Amino acid sequence: MNEQNDSQALRLPSYERAAGVHPPLASPAYGSTALRAPQQPLVLLPQNLTEVTGPLLGAERVTAADSDLTRQHEGEAIGQRIIVRGRVLDSDGRAVPDTLVEIWQANAGGRYRHAIDQWPSPLDPNFTGVGRAMTDSEGRYEFTTIKPGAYPWKNHDNAWRPAHIHFSLFGRAFTQRLVTQMYFPDDPLFAHDPIFNSVPEPARPRLVSRFDLATTRPEWALTFVFDLVLRGSAATPFEDPQEDA
Amino acid sequence: MTSQSAERLGLTPSQTIGPFLHIGLMWDDAPDVVPNDTTGAIWLRGHLYDGAGAPISDAMVETWQADPEGAFDHPDDPRSTARSHPFRAFGRCATGPDGEWAIHTLKPGSVPASNGATQAPHVDVSVFARGLLDRVVTRLYFDDEAEANASDPVLSTVPEHRRGTLTATRVEDGYRLDIRLQGKDETVFFDL
């Protein structure tokens, strides 16, 4: 009887396994994958307690000022002021509320405030390029920031990254953890970027934000909308064992 | 079989964390699963290496684990109970110039599996880095849990000669486990 109760108590959610969505780890056009992408086949990990739970980090890490990257210093950051907003959802269409969204990005000139970024584009003393926000009860988040610039990298001859903002999300389970990059519509560098193009073609548009005039603030800031979709529930298992045969 | 009422949404693809992750993700208390003065706290440490055996100095390691009782403070752990001591269960550390990461935590307890089996004490580990277009996921087990490890339902699916890549070695102030992304002794990574 106890055993039965225990097994019932451990009826756990199950998350879908992504197919055809994420880039293959070995993507030769992106040179840094050569010595870093594992080469042995992955071992299937059943989703158990450790995998269906995850850090629910909260509001204690975030202040209201963290979502406005243009006003984190004495002066205003230089560049095209933009609003980046959207929702965090799972693939069942359910909102992911109260979850931490972390972003980081280059400044308007395409330079990161980071010791190893030394290319000759100026730093902006009024721009750090780091934001944090919690989603609300409907999974919505919003940042005010500066449109980041493109920047060169050394992957291949005359290589430039399309403008992007890095996103880090937890969802509510270890299975839902996601680190990604948001791009801007119609970037001419898309065709030349091995990181963007590492994603299977049908899924690439999901990384590109959408300009939204309706929520663009008059005389203030352009709005780009970027929804993020985390893994939802796995397909419902067959209820009737006979159907399984 | 019932069909889903709503159309499923397409998942957002992963992209590399890139080399500039530190500006965005390094909290002051990132490696502290437990506060500094916690009795019985241990350090989990290791180096991260690439396929040439070189240390990776621009990566980030994250850990997620049960508490010493084997429980998670989370709504999807039906055994979840209120804790008397602070335990975040989550740790995060950027690798240093020598590729080393370190997490300050408590050793987890055994964790039940949904099929009735018992999982040996373990820590789920994610590695993010420039050159990794998606995180890679591995597990850390403990070398002084030989008996529990021998009957662990996940370890038993790993080829025997590769299980050592998941087993941390006891040292004075905790445990050590190096992670190798490639090459001889490549760490076992999981499809989650």
GROMACS .gro file of C-alpha atoms in nm, chain A residues 67 82-90 94-101 103 133-145 165 167 169 182 206 208-212 215 217 222-230, chain B residues 9 12:
model
   55
   67SER     CA    1   1.520   4.631  -1.698
   82ILE     CA    2   1.451   5.046  -2.825
   83ILE     CA    3   1.202   4.844  -2.624
   84VAL     CA    4   1.238   4.467  -2.633
   85ARG     CA    5   0.933   4.289  -2.504
   86GLY     CA    6   0.760   3.956  -2.538
   87ARG     CA    7   0.637   3.652  -2.356
   88VAL     CA    8   0.795   3.337  -2.223
   89LEU     CA    9   0.574   3.040  -2.307
   90ASP     CA   10   0.602   2.665  -2.325
   94ARG     CA   11   0.112   2.813  -2.149
   95ALA     CA   12   0.272   3.124  -2.004
   96VAL     CA   13   0.583   3.078  -1.789
   97PRO     CA   14   0.521   3.326  -1.506
   98ASP     CA   15   0.766   3.463  -1.248
   99THR     CA   16   1.077   3.338  -1.423
  100LEU     CA   17   1.411   3.517  -1.440
  101VAL     CA   18   1.517   3.658  -1.779
  103ILE     CA   19   2.017   3.955  -2.108
  133ALA     CA   20   1.369   4.103  -1.539
  134MET     CA   21   1.106   3.869  -1.403
  135THR     CA   22   0.815   3.763  -1.621
  136ASP     CA   23   0.473   3.865  -1.490
  137SER     CA   24   0.179   3.632  -1.426
  138GLU     CA   25   0.120   3.603  -1.803
  139GLY     CA   26   0.483   3.540  -1.889
  140ARG     CA   27   0.547   3.892  -2.015
  141TYR     CA   28   0.882   4.069  -1.988
  142GLU     CA   29   1.006   4.407  -2.111
  143PHE     CA   30   1.344   4.578  -2.141
  144THR     CA   31   1.440   4.926  -2.254
  145THR     CA   32   1.784   4.928  -2.414
  165ILE     CA   33   2.100   4.034  -2.767
  167PHE     CA   34   1.906   3.577  -2.352
  169LEU     CA   35   1.611   3.163  -1.927
  182MET     CA   36   1.769   3.744  -3.033
  206ARG     CA   37   1.208   3.206  -3.432
  208VAL     CA   38   1.436   3.703  -3.519
  209SER     CA   39   1.239   3.967  -3.333
  210ARG     CA   40   0.952   4.151  -3.498
  211PHE     CA   41   0.919   4.528  -3.525
  212ASP     CA   42   0.592   4.639  -3.366
  215THR     CA   43   0.367   4.935  -2.906
  217ARG     CA   44   0.640   5.468  -2.809
  222LEU     CA   45   1.102   5.157  -3.135
  223THR     CA   46   0.959   4.828  -3.011
  224PHE     CA   47   1.081   4.482  -3.107
  225VAL     CA   48   0.877   4.181  -2.995
  226PHE     CA   49   1.050   3.853  -2.912
  227ASP     CA   50   0.857   3.558  -2.770
  228LEU     CA   51   1.052   3.264  -2.632
  229VAL     CA   52   0.912   2.911  -2.630
  230LEU     CA   53   1.049   2.654  -2.385
  254LEU     CA   54   0.431   2.629  -3.053
  257THR     CA   55   1.307   2.862  -2.955
   0.00000   0.00000   0.00000
